[in-house]
């Protein structure tokens, strides 16, 4: 592809060399550079791509895209831009033939609810006959192809590559999670979202290598509403005015507020052994009753968001209701049937805020006992351990403290930190290091009317110990425990 074609939507300065170069590939990893490559010098958290300029030139790179001048042979074309990450997004879009223009791309941002909402929207749209791709925290789905995810939102080159594959596979829509980091690092630059969703905002992802303040975090989240045609925002969020500040899209709202365009009314909890759900009525832009197989008020918000999206695709009320009943998200309030007497679920809640939200929601169902099994990751903030211990101690009737991803720490040391938080409460607990043994204990000691939640692992199917990931899927562990019980 001609260099001029790759640069056609970019502002740049040619520092040296010819613009009439033929490009064989686009690279941002110096190890992959080949003869004829265009190499983007990206400044990362660990290293700076500019420092590899000489090395990639020797490998045969035809073009370097830089933020500052570099010393390379005159035969190499050097293109200077203000931001190489932004340039990577725009160049990648051109390299893959602007595939987003062949798709309707739906972007979902917010502190909570992104993952569940993406799957709900995908389920409804597919139920109505659309062919839908997904890019999210858990996986990328392109037709029958499933790719495990590394980041919530991949690098811009990969986003465009996935879009190209989706368009070539005949997909018409894409639902994707958009993290604040992705917006800050221009991973979603170079195209316009058909619909942008802002679910909610709470202090999170603030600290080293993330965001310097809540204001910065909110600012990047809100930029999605400057990159979409239609914005759909939670009207109930206390930061609503700041969320929509500077928006350039047409705006719609959802929530319980009478000012919301799409509203939830008459919410009622639905409960029976092995099942927790919620029913409500949709009012405003649409009017019909809904029941979903997921507990809590936040499940109403997630489903309302999905309904708001699908309204723009002329999905019928019948298809929406039917699809919401079967929409499942791996590791997000995922109920696993183990008994007719009590309810067991798996959830990804892996910090104090998420765990408190989950346990508070489950408390509303008035269980006989609320049992919470969790651990904490090694080589991460010890404060998170204290906080999660305190939250579970306050809200659960019994806490089962176990191992999560200990990484390079000793599991017992992590458990001891969790117990510091537990010690601030009157909460009862047991400690069982082996996670399978801990889950077996929870199942074997379940009492009629209990709600048991296995928190922290969610969709993860591994346990990380001493730098190695070992297979460990809680669904598999549960199946093994039940089979072992049958053979006794």
Short mmCIF file of C-alpha atoms in Angstrom, two decimals:
data_model
loop_
_atom_site.label_atom_id
_atom_site.label_comp_id
_atom_site.label_asym_id
_atom_site.label_seq_id
_atom_site.Cartn_x
_atom_site.Cartn_y
_atom_site.Cartn_z
CA UNK A 1 0.00 0.00 0.00
CA UNK A 2 1.22 3.51 -0.79
CA UNK A 3 2.49 5.60 2.13
CA UNK A 4 0.41 8.55 0.92
CA UNK A 5 -2.74 6.41 1.24
CA UNK A 6 -1.86 5.51 4.84
CA UNK A 7 -1.30 9.17 5.72
CA UNK A 8 -4.31 10.62 3.90
CA UNK A 9 -6.31 11.40 7.08
CA UNK A 10 -3.35 12.44 9.22
CA UNK A 11 -1.61 15.77 9.86
CA UNK A 12 2.16 15.24 9.57
CA UNK A 13 5.54 16.62 8.53
CA UNK A 14 7.94 14.66 6.32
CA UNK A 15 11.38 15.15 7.92
CA UNK A 16 13.28 13.14 5.29
CA UNK A 17 12.80 10.70 2.43
CA UNK A 18 10.09 10.11 -0.13
CA UNK A 19 6.32 9.91 0.41
CA UNK A 20 6.04 7.66 -2.66
CA UNK A 21 7.04 4.55 -0.74
CA UNK A 22 5.33 1.19 -1.00
CA UNK A 23 4.58 -0.23 2.46
CA UNK A 24 4.59 -3.99 3.02
CA UNK A 25 3.29 -4.00 6.61
CA UNK A 26 2.59 -1.78 9.64
CA UNK A 27 4.46 -2.54 12.88
CA UNK A 28 4.65 -1.08 16.39
CA UNK A 29 6.74 -3.94 17.84
CA UNK A 30 10.39 -3.58 16.77
CA UNK A 31 10.86 -7.38 16.92
CA UNK A 32 8.38 -7.87 14.08
CA UNK A 33 9.81 -5.31 11.64
CA UNK A 34 10.62 -6.63 8.15
CA UNK A 35 11.79 -5.21 4.82
CA UNK A 36 9.36 -2.48 3.75
CA UNK A 37 7.70 -2.03 7.17
CA UNK A 38 6.23 1.22 8.43
CA UNK A 39 7.32 1.36 12.07
CA UNK A 40 5.49 3.49 14.63
CA UNK A 41 7.70 4.77 17.48
CA UNK A 42 5.35 4.42 20.44
CA UNK A 43 6.22 5.70 23.91
CA UNK A 44 5.21 2.94 26.33
CA UNK A 45 5.24 2.57 30.10
CA UNK A 46 8.36 0.39 29.92
CA UNK A 47 10.25 1.49 26.79
CA UNK A 48 10.24 4.15 24.06
CA UNK A 49 9.95 3.03 20.44
CA UNK A 50 12.15 5.95 19.36
CA UNK A 51 15.14 4.17 20.92
CA UNK A 52 14.75 1.34 18.39
CA UNK A 53 14.92 3.64 15.33
CA UNK A 54 18.40 2.57 14.29
CA UNK A 55 17.68 -1.12 14.86
CA UNK A 56 14.48 -1.18 12.76
CA UNK A 57 16.18 0.83 10.00
CA UNK A 58 18.84 -1.91 9.80
CA UNK A 59 16.08 -4.52 9.55
CA UNK A 60 14.74 -2.78 6.45
CA UNK A 61 12.00 -0.49 7.75
CA UNK A 62 11.00 1.84 4.92
CA UNK A 63 9.23 4.45 7.06
CA UNK A 64 9.41 5.58 10.67
CA UNK A 65 6.58 7.56 12.25
CA UNK A 66 7.96 9.61 15.14
CA UNK A 67 7.17 12.39 17.59
CA UNK A 68 10.73 13.72 17.54
CA UNK A 69 13.61 13.54 15.04
CA UNK A 70 15.67 10.34 14.99
CA UNK A 71 19.04 9.47 13.44
CA UNK A 72 18.54 6.98 10.61
CA UNK A 73 19.98 6.63 7.05
CA UNK A 74 18.67 9.03 4.41
CA UNK A 75 17.07 6.09 2.61
CA UNK A 76 14.49 5.81 5.42
CA UNK A 77 11.47 8.10 5.24
CA UNK A 78 10.75 9.80 8.59
CA UNK A 79 7.26 11.17 9.29
CA UNK A 80 6.78 13.40 12.33
CA UNK A 81 3.37 13.62 14.05
CA UNK A 82 2.15 15.15 17.28
CA UNK A 83 1.13 11.79 18.82
CA UNK A 84 2.27 8.43 17.45
CA UNK A 85 -0.48 6.54 19.27
CA UNK A 86 -3.10 8.65 17.50
CA UNK A 87 -1.19 8.19 14.25
CA UNK A 88 -1.20 4.41 14.77
CA UNK A 89 -5.00 4.42 15.03
CA UNK A 90 -5.47 6.47 11.86
CA UNK A 91 -2.82 4.58 9.87
CA UNK A 92 -4.21 1.21 11.02
CA UNK A 93 -7.71 2.23 9.89
CA UNK A 94 -6.30 3.09 6.45
CA UNK A 95 -4.18 -0.09 6.30
CA UNK A 96 -7.27 -2.26 6.80
CA UNK A 97 -9.41 -0.22 4.41
CA UNK A 98 -11.50 1.70 6.99
CA UNK A 99 -13.54 -1.36 8.01
CA UNK A 100 -15.55 0.53 10.67
CA UNK A 101 -17.31 2.32 7.82
CA UNK A 102 -18.79 -1.05 6.79
CA UNK A 103 -20.06 -1.77 10.33
CA UNK A 104 -22.28 -0.18 12.93
CA UNK A 105 -19.95 0.09 15.93
CA UNK A 106 -21.43 0.42 19.42
CA UNK A 107 -19.03 1.55 22.17
CA UNK A 108 -19.79 1.11 25.87
CA UNK A 109 -17.85 2.94 28.58
CA UNK A 110 -18.36 3.43 32.31
CA UNK A 111 -16.97 2.15 35.61
CA UNK A 112 -19.39 -0.78 35.90
CA UNK A 113 -21.72 -2.68 33.61
CA UNK A 114 -19.68 -2.60 30.38
CA UNK A 115 -19.18 -6.34 30.04
CA UNK A 116 -22.72 -7.40 30.93
CA UNK A 117 -24.25 -4.75 28.69
CA UNK A 118 -22.14 -5.81 25.69
CA UNK A 119 -23.35 -9.40 25.97
CA UNK A 120 -26.96 -8.37 26.54
CA UNK A 121 -26.91 -6.09 23.48
CA UNK A 122 -25.25 -8.82 21.40
CA UNK A 123 -27.88 -11.35 22.49
CA UNK A 124 -30.81 -9.07 21.63
CA UNK A 125 -29.40 -8.01 18.26
CA UNK A 126 -28.59 -11.59 17.26
CA UNK A 127 -32.03 -12.73 18.34
CA UNK A 128 -33.40 -10.12 15.91
CA UNK A 129 -31.32 -11.49 13.04
CA UNK A 130 -28.25 -9.24 13.09
CA UNK A 131 -24.75 -10.74 12.82
CA UNK A 132 -22.80 -9.20 15.70
CA UNK A 133 -19.14 -9.13 16.69
CA UNK A 134 -17.89 -8.39 20.21
CA UNK A 135 -14.69 -6.88 21.61
CA UNK A 136 -14.47 -6.94 25.40
CA UNK A 137 -12.75 -7.76 28.66
CA UNK A 138 -13.34 -11.49 28.39
CA UNK A 139 -12.94 -12.22 24.69
CA UNK A 140 -13.22 -11.10 21.09
CA UNK A 141 -15.96 -12.88 19.12
CA UNK A 142 -15.92 -12.90 15.31
CA UNK A 143 -18.59 -15.33 14.08
CA UNK A 144 -17.51 -18.74 15.41
CA UNK A 145 -14.00 -17.50 16.18
CA UNK A 146 -13.26 -16.66 19.84
CA UNK A 147 -10.04 -14.93 20.89
CA UNK A 148 -9.23 -14.57 24.64
CA UNK A 149 -8.79 -10.89 25.54
CA UNK A 150 -5.63 -9.32 26.99
CA UNK A 151 -6.96 -5.77 27.49
CA UNK A 152 -10.52 -4.47 27.87
CA UNK A 153 -9.92 -2.58 24.60
CA UNK A 154 -7.07 -3.85 22.38
CA UNK A 155 -4.42 -1.66 20.74
CA UNK A 156 -5.78 0.36 17.83
CA UNK A 157 -4.06 -1.84 15.22
CA UNK A 158 -5.80 -4.92 16.61
CA UNK A 159 -9.15 -3.11 16.85
CA UNK A 160 -8.93 -2.31 13.13
CA UNK A 161 -7.76 -5.83 12.30
CA UNK A 162 -10.74 -7.28 14.16
CA UNK A 163 -13.09 -4.86 12.39
CA UNK A 164 -11.65 -6.00 9.04
CA UNK A 165 -12.20 -9.67 9.91
CA UNK A 166 -15.74 -8.91 11.07
CA UNK A 167 -16.65 -7.01 7.91
CA UNK A 168 -15.12 -9.75 5.73
CA UNK A 169 -17.10 -12.38 7.67
CA UNK A 170 -20.34 -10.59 6.83
CA UNK A 171 -21.00 -9.16 10.29
CA UNK A 172 -23.03 -5.94 10.36
CA UNK A 173 -22.60 -4.72 13.97
CA UNK A 174 -19.91 -4.67 16.64
CA UNK A 175 -20.46 -4.17 20.36
CA UNK A 176 -17.28 -3.21 22.20
CA UNK A 177 -16.15 -2.18 25.65
CA UNK A 178 -14.25 1.10 25.70
CA UNK A 179 -11.97 1.68 28.69
CA UNK A 180 -10.76 5.10 29.81
CA UNK A 181 -7.21 3.91 29.14
CA UNK A 182 -8.21 3.06 25.57
CA UNK A 183 -9.56 6.56 25.00
CA UNK A 184 -6.50 8.15 26.63
CA UNK A 185 -4.17 6.04 24.46
CA UNK A 186 -6.19 6.65 21.24
CA UNK A 187 -7.02 2.96 20.76
CA UNK A 188 -10.48 3.92 19.51
CA UNK A 189 -9.38 6.85 17.33
CA UNK A 190 -9.73 6.83 13.56
CA UNK A 191 -13.45 6.03 13.30
CA UNK A 192 -16.85 7.17 14.57
CA UNK A 193 -19.08 5.05 16.80
CA UNK A 194 -22.67 4.69 15.65
CA UNK A 195 -23.74 4.64 19.32
CA UNK A 196 -21.74 5.56 22.43
CA UNK A 197 -22.93 4.41 25.85
CA UNK A 198 -21.92 5.92 29.21
CA UNK A 199 -23.16 3.57 31.97
CA UNK A 200 -21.92 5.30 35.15
CA UNK A 201 -18.83 6.78 36.78
CA UNK A 202 -17.18 6.10 40.15
CA UNK A 203 -13.61 6.64 41.39
CA UNK A 204 -11.54 3.80 39.91
CA UNK A 205 -8.34 3.26 37.88
CA UNK A 206 -6.67 6.17 39.66
CA UNK A 207 -3.00 5.77 40.48
CA UNK A 208 0.44 5.05 38.95
CA UNK A 209 0.25 4.16 35.22
CA UNK A 210 -3.50 4.88 35.22
CA UNK A 211 -5.21 8.25 35.81
CA UNK A 212 -3.88 11.03 38.01
CA UNK A 213 -7.30 12.04 39.36
CA UNK A 214 -11.02 11.32 39.21
CA UNK A 215 -11.44 14.44 37.07
CA UNK A 216 -8.99 13.08 34.50
CA UNK A 217 -10.69 9.67 34.55
CA UNK A 218 -14.10 11.28 33.98
CA UNK A 219 -12.72 13.53 31.25
CA UNK A 220 -11.44 10.59 29.20
CA UNK A 221 -14.65 8.60 29.69
CA UNK A 222 -16.76 11.53 28.51
CA UNK A 223 -14.75 11.84 25.28
CA UNK A 224 -16.66 8.87 23.88
CA UNK A 225 -19.63 11.25 23.53
CA UNK A 226 -17.49 13.35 21.17
CA UNK A 227 -16.76 10.36 18.95
CA UNK A 228 -20.25 8.95 18.35
CA UNK A 229 -23.37 9.84 16.40
CA UNK A 230 -25.83 8.92 19.17
CA UNK A 231 -24.95 9.06 22.88
CA UNK A 232 -26.97 7.12 25.47
CA UNK A 233 -26.26 8.11 29.09
CA UNK A 234 -27.40 7.06 32.57
CA UNK A 235 -29.58 9.97 33.75
CA UNK A 236 -29.45 8.81 37.37
CA UNK A 237 -25.71 9.10 37.80
CA UNK A 238 -24.84 11.98 40.17
CA UNK A 239 -22.10 13.06 37.73
CA UNK A 240 -24.51 13.24 34.78
CA UNK A 241 -23.82 16.97 34.03
CA UNK A 242 -20.06 16.34 33.87
CA UNK A 243 -20.55 13.11 31.89
CA UNK A 244 -22.29 14.93 29.04
CA UNK A 245 -20.18 18.11 29.12
CA UNK A 246 -18.80 18.85 25.68
CA UNK A 247 -20.78 16.12 23.92
CA UNK A 248 -21.15 16.51 20.15
CA UNK A 249 -23.64 13.67 19.56
CA UNK A 250 -27.42 13.54 19.72
CA UNK A 251 -28.23 12.54 23.29
CA UNK A 252 -30.65 10.09 24.92
CA UNK A 253 -30.93 9.08 28.56
CA UNK A 254 -32.11 6.08 30.57
CA UNK A 255 -32.68 5.28 34.24
CA UNK A 256 -35.33 5.53 36.95
CA UNK A 257 -35.47 9.35 36.81
CA UNK A 258 -38.72 10.80 35.45
CA UNK A 259 -36.46 12.97 33.27
CA UNK A 260 -34.97 9.90 31.54
CA UNK A 261 -36.09 9.14 27.98
CA UNK A 262 -36.20 5.39 28.64
CA UNK A 263 -37.29 4.52 32.16
CA UNK A 264 -37.62 1.55 34.51
CA UNK A 265 -40.67 1.43 36.78
CA UNK A 266 -42.34 -0.98 39.22
CA UNK A 267 -39.19 -3.04 39.89
CA UNK A 268 -39.76 -6.28 41.80
CA UNK A 269 -37.31 -8.92 43.03
CA UNK A 270 -37.90 -12.46 41.78
CA UNK A 271 -36.53 -15.29 43.89
CA UNK A 272 -36.73 -19.08 44.17
CA UNK A 273 -34.13 -21.73 45.06
CA UNK A 274 -31.33 -21.64 42.49
CA UNK A 275 -32.74 -18.54 40.80
CA UNK A 276 -32.50 -14.82 41.42
CA UNK A 277 -33.97 -12.28 39.02
CA UNK A 278 -35.73 -8.98 38.72
CA UNK A 279 -38.82 -7.79 36.87
CA UNK A 280 -39.76 -4.24 35.87
CA UNK A 281 -41.66 -2.22 33.31
CA UNK A 282 -39.98 -0.23 30.51
CA UNK A 283 -41.59 3.19 29.98
CA UNK A 284 -40.95 6.29 27.87
CA UNK A 285 -39.50 5.64 24.41
CA UNK A 286 -40.74 2.03 24.68
CA UNK A 287 -43.40 0.41 26.88
CA UNK A 288 -43.45 -3.26 27.90
CA UNK A 289 -42.72 -5.58 30.89
CA UNK A 290 -39.34 -7.31 31.29
CA UNK A 291 -37.94 -10.06 33.52
CA UNK A 292 -34.23 -10.86 33.59
CA UNK A 293 -32.36 -13.79 35.09
CA UNK A 294 -29.96 -11.59 37.05
CA UNK A 295 -30.41 -9.96 40.45
CA UNK A 296 -30.28 -6.36 41.55
CA UNK A 297 -30.85 -2.80 40.51
CA UNK A 298 -27.65 -2.72 38.46
CA UNK A 299 -29.11 -5.52 36.32
CA UNK A 300 -31.97 -3.19 35.46
CA UNK A 301 -29.49 -0.52 34.36
CA UNK A 302 -27.55 -3.05 32.25
CA UNK A 303 -30.68 -4.33 30.54
CA UNK A 304 -32.11 -0.83 30.02
CA UNK A 305 -28.89 0.15 28.31
CA UNK A 306 -29.12 -2.86 26.01
CA UNK A 307 -32.76 -2.04 25.23
CA UNK A 308 -31.83 1.58 24.46
CA UNK A 309 -29.21 0.36 21.99
CA UNK A 310 -31.50 -2.14 20.29
CA UNK A 311 -34.29 0.41 19.86
CA UNK A 312 -32.05 2.04 17.25
CA UNK A 313 -31.96 -1.23 15.32
CA UNK A 314 -35.77 -1.52 15.26
CA UNK A 315 -35.72 -4.69 17.36
CA UNK A 316 -39.25 -5.74 18.35
CA UNK A 317 -40.41 -5.82 21.97
CA UNK A 318 -40.98 -9.57 21.62
CA UNK A 319 -37.38 -10.18 20.52
CA UNK A 320 -36.01 -7.94 23.29
CA UNK A 321 -37.95 -9.77 26.02
CA UNK A 322 -37.00 -13.20 24.64
CA UNK A 323 -33.32 -12.35 24.28
CA UNK A 324 -32.98 -10.79 27.74
CA UNK A 325 -34.20 -14.05 29.28
CA UNK A 326 -31.33 -16.01 27.74
CA UNK A 327 -28.49 -13.44 27.79
CA UNK A 328 -25.68 -14.82 29.92
CA UNK A 329 -22.26 -13.40 30.75
CA UNK A 330 -19.53 -15.75 31.89
CA UNK A 331 -18.43 -14.83 35.38
CA UNK A 332 -20.88 -11.97 35.91
CA UNK A 333 -23.56 -13.02 38.43
CA UNK A 334 -23.39 -16.43 36.72
CA UNK A 335 -25.67 -18.86 38.53
CA UNK A 336 -24.53 -22.50 38.61
CA UNK A 337 -27.11 -25.12 39.61
CA UNK A 338 -25.73 -27.36 42.37
CA UNK A 339 -28.76 -27.81 44.65
CA UNK A 340 -32.52 -27.34 44.83
CA UNK A 341 -32.02 -25.94 48.34
CA UNK A 342 -29.67 -23.00 47.84
CA UNK A 343 -28.29 -20.68 45.16
CA UNK A 344 -24.64 -20.61 44.05
CA UNK A 345 -23.14 -18.06 41.69
CA UNK A 346 -19.78 -17.01 40.24
CA UNK A 347 -18.90 -13.32 39.95
CA UNK A 348 -15.81 -11.34 38.96
CA UNK A 349 -16.07 -8.91 41.91
CA UNK A 350 -12.37 -8.52 42.70
CA UNK A 351 -12.18 -5.23 44.58
CA UNK A 352 -13.97 -3.77 47.59
CA UNK A 353 -16.30 -1.53 45.55
CA UNK A 354 -17.51 -4.37 43.32
CA UNK A 355 -17.81 -6.81 46.23
CA UNK A 356 -19.80 -4.35 48.33
CA UNK A 357 -22.17 -3.66 45.43
CA UNK A 358 -22.69 -7.38 44.82
CA UNK A 359 -23.21 -8.40 48.45
CA UNK A 360 -25.52 -5.44 49.12
CA UNK A 361 -27.62 -6.48 46.12
CA UNK A 362 -27.81 -10.11 47.25
CA UNK A 363 -28.79 -9.02 50.77
CA UNK A 364 -31.98 -7.53 49.29
CA UNK A 365 -33.16 -11.09 48.53
CA UNK A 366 -33.18 -11.91 52.28
CA UNK A 367 -31.19 -15.15 52.09
CA UNK A 368 -31.07 -17.56 55.03
CA UNK A 369 -27.31 -16.92 54.95
CA UNK A 370 -25.12 -14.96 52.56
CA UNK A 371 -21.87 -16.87 52.09
CA UNK A 372 -18.94 -15.18 50.34
CA UNK A 373 -15.88 -17.09 49.11
CA UNK A 374 -12.95 -15.04 47.83
CA UNK A 375 -9.20 -14.46 47.82
CA UNK A 376 -6.99 -11.61 46.64
CA UNK A 377 -4.26 -11.36 44.03
CA UNK A 378 -0.60 -11.45 44.97
CA UNK A 379 1.82 -8.63 44.16
CA UNK A 380 -1.03 -6.14 44.27
CA UNK A 381 -2.08 -3.50 46.81
CA UNK A 382 -2.40 -4.89 50.34
CA UNK A 383 -5.01 -2.19 50.96
CA UNK A 384 -7.38 -4.04 48.60
CA UNK A 385 -7.08 -7.12 50.85
CA UNK A 386 -7.93 -5.20 54.00
CA UNK A 387 -10.88 -3.52 52.28
CA UNK A 388 -12.31 -6.70 50.81
CA UNK A 389 -11.97 -8.50 54.13
CA UNK A 390 -13.82 -5.69 55.88
CA UNK A 391 -16.59 -5.57 53.26
CA UNK A 392 -17.21 -9.32 53.39
CA UNK A 393 -17.01 -9.32 57.20
CA UNK A 394 -19.74 -6.67 57.38
CA UNK A 395 -22.08 -7.98 54.71
CA UNK A 396 -21.68 -11.79 54.60
CA UNK A 397 -22.90 -14.18 57.27
CA UNK A 398 -19.94 -16.46 56.53
CA UNK A 399 -16.75 -15.68 54.64
CA UNK A 400 -14.59 -18.45 53.17
CA UNK A 401 -11.13 -16.98 52.64
CA UNK A 402 -9.10 -18.81 50.00
CA UNK A 403 -6.49 -18.32 47.28
CA UNK A 404 -6.95 -16.28 44.09
CA UNK A 405 -3.88 -15.58 41.90
CA UNK A 406 -1.06 -15.58 44.50
CA UNK A 407 1.55 -14.83 41.81
CA UNK A 408 4.90 -14.55 43.63
CA UNK A 409 3.46 -14.23 47.16
CA UNK A 410 2.62 -16.98 49.61
CA UNK A 411 -1.16 -17.60 49.69
CA UNK A 412 -1.17 -17.68 53.50
CA UNK A 413 0.40 -14.21 53.67
CA UNK A 414 -2.39 -12.84 51.45
CA UNK A 415 -5.03 -14.57 53.59
CA UNK A 416 -3.47 -13.04 56.71
CA UNK A 417 -3.89 -9.57 55.19
CA UNK A 418 -7.56 -10.29 54.39
CA UNK A 419 -8.04 -11.35 58.01
CA UNK A 420 -6.79 -7.93 59.14
CA UNK A 421 -9.83 -6.41 57.43
CA UNK A 422 -12.10 -9.17 58.74
CA UNK A 423 -10.84 -8.35 62.24
CA UNK A 424 -12.51 -4.93 62.08
CA UNK A 425 -15.91 -6.67 61.92
CA UNK A 426 -17.94 -9.27 63.78
CA UNK A 427 -18.02 -11.46 60.66
CA UNK A 428 -17.50 -15.23 60.90
CA UNK A 429 -14.95 -16.83 58.60
CA UNK A 430 -13.03 -19.97 57.76
CA UNK A 431 -9.76 -20.10 55.81
CA UNK A 432 -9.04 -22.83 53.26
CA UNK A 433 -6.05 -22.14 51.02
CA UNK A 434 -6.89 -24.60 48.24
CA UNK A 435 -9.67 -23.05 46.14
CA UNK A 436 -11.26 -26.35 45.13
CA UNK A 437 -11.38 -27.48 48.76
CA UNK A 438 -12.88 -24.10 49.69
CA UNK A 439 -15.60 -24.42 47.04
CA UNK A 440 -16.32 -28.00 48.18
CA UNK A 441 -16.69 -26.70 51.74
CA UNK A 442 -19.16 -24.04 50.56
CA UNK A 443 -21.26 -26.60 48.66
CA UNK A 444 -21.20 -29.28 51.37
CA UNK A 445 -22.14 -26.79 54.09
CA UNK A 446 -24.83 -25.00 52.08
CA UNK A 447 -28.11 -24.62 53.97
CA UNK A 448 -31.65 -24.21 52.59
CA UNK A 449 -32.19 -20.62 51.46
CA UNK A 450 -28.47 -19.75 51.32
CA UNK A 451 -26.94 -17.60 48.60
CA UNK A 452 -23.31 -18.58 48.02
CA UNK A 453 -21.12 -16.36 45.86
CA UNK A 454 -17.69 -17.36 44.56
CA UNK A 455 -16.07 -13.97 44.03
CA UNK A 456 -12.96 -12.73 42.29
CA UNK A 457 -12.21 -15.20 39.49
CA UNK A 458 -15.31 -14.76 37.34
CA UNK A 459 -14.50 -15.59 33.72
CA UNK A 460 -10.85 -16.43 34.45
CA UNK A 461 -9.93 -20.06 33.75
CA UNK A 462 -6.49 -20.11 35.33
CA UNK A 463 -4.60 -19.58 38.58
CA UNK A 464 -1.31 -17.69 38.43
CA UNK A 465 1.40 -19.08 40.72
CA UNK A 466 5.12 -18.19 40.64
CA UNK A 467 4.91 -16.72 37.13
CA UNK A 468 2.99 -19.62 35.59
CA UNK A 469 -0.70 -19.89 34.76
CA UNK A 470 -2.29 -23.22 35.70
CA UNK A 471 -5.72 -24.26 34.35
CA UNK A 472 -8.43 -23.57 36.93
CA UNK A 473 -12.03 -22.89 35.96
CA UNK A 474 -14.50 -22.70 38.85
CA UNK A 475 -17.20 -24.31 36.70
CA UNK A 476 -14.90 -27.30 36.15
CA UNK A 477 -14.07 -27.44 39.86
CA UNK A 478 -17.78 -27.45 40.75
CA UNK A 479 -18.47 -30.24 38.24
CA UNK A 480 -15.57 -32.28 39.65
CA UNK A 481 -16.81 -31.80 43.22
CA UNK A 482 -20.34 -32.90 42.31
CA UNK A 483 -19.03 -35.92 40.38
CA UNK A 484 -16.78 -36.92 43.29
CA UNK A 485 -19.80 -36.64 45.61
CA UNK A 486 -21.83 -38.93 43.34
CA UNK A 487 -19.07 -41.56 43.33
CA UNK A 488 -18.82 -41.66 47.12
#
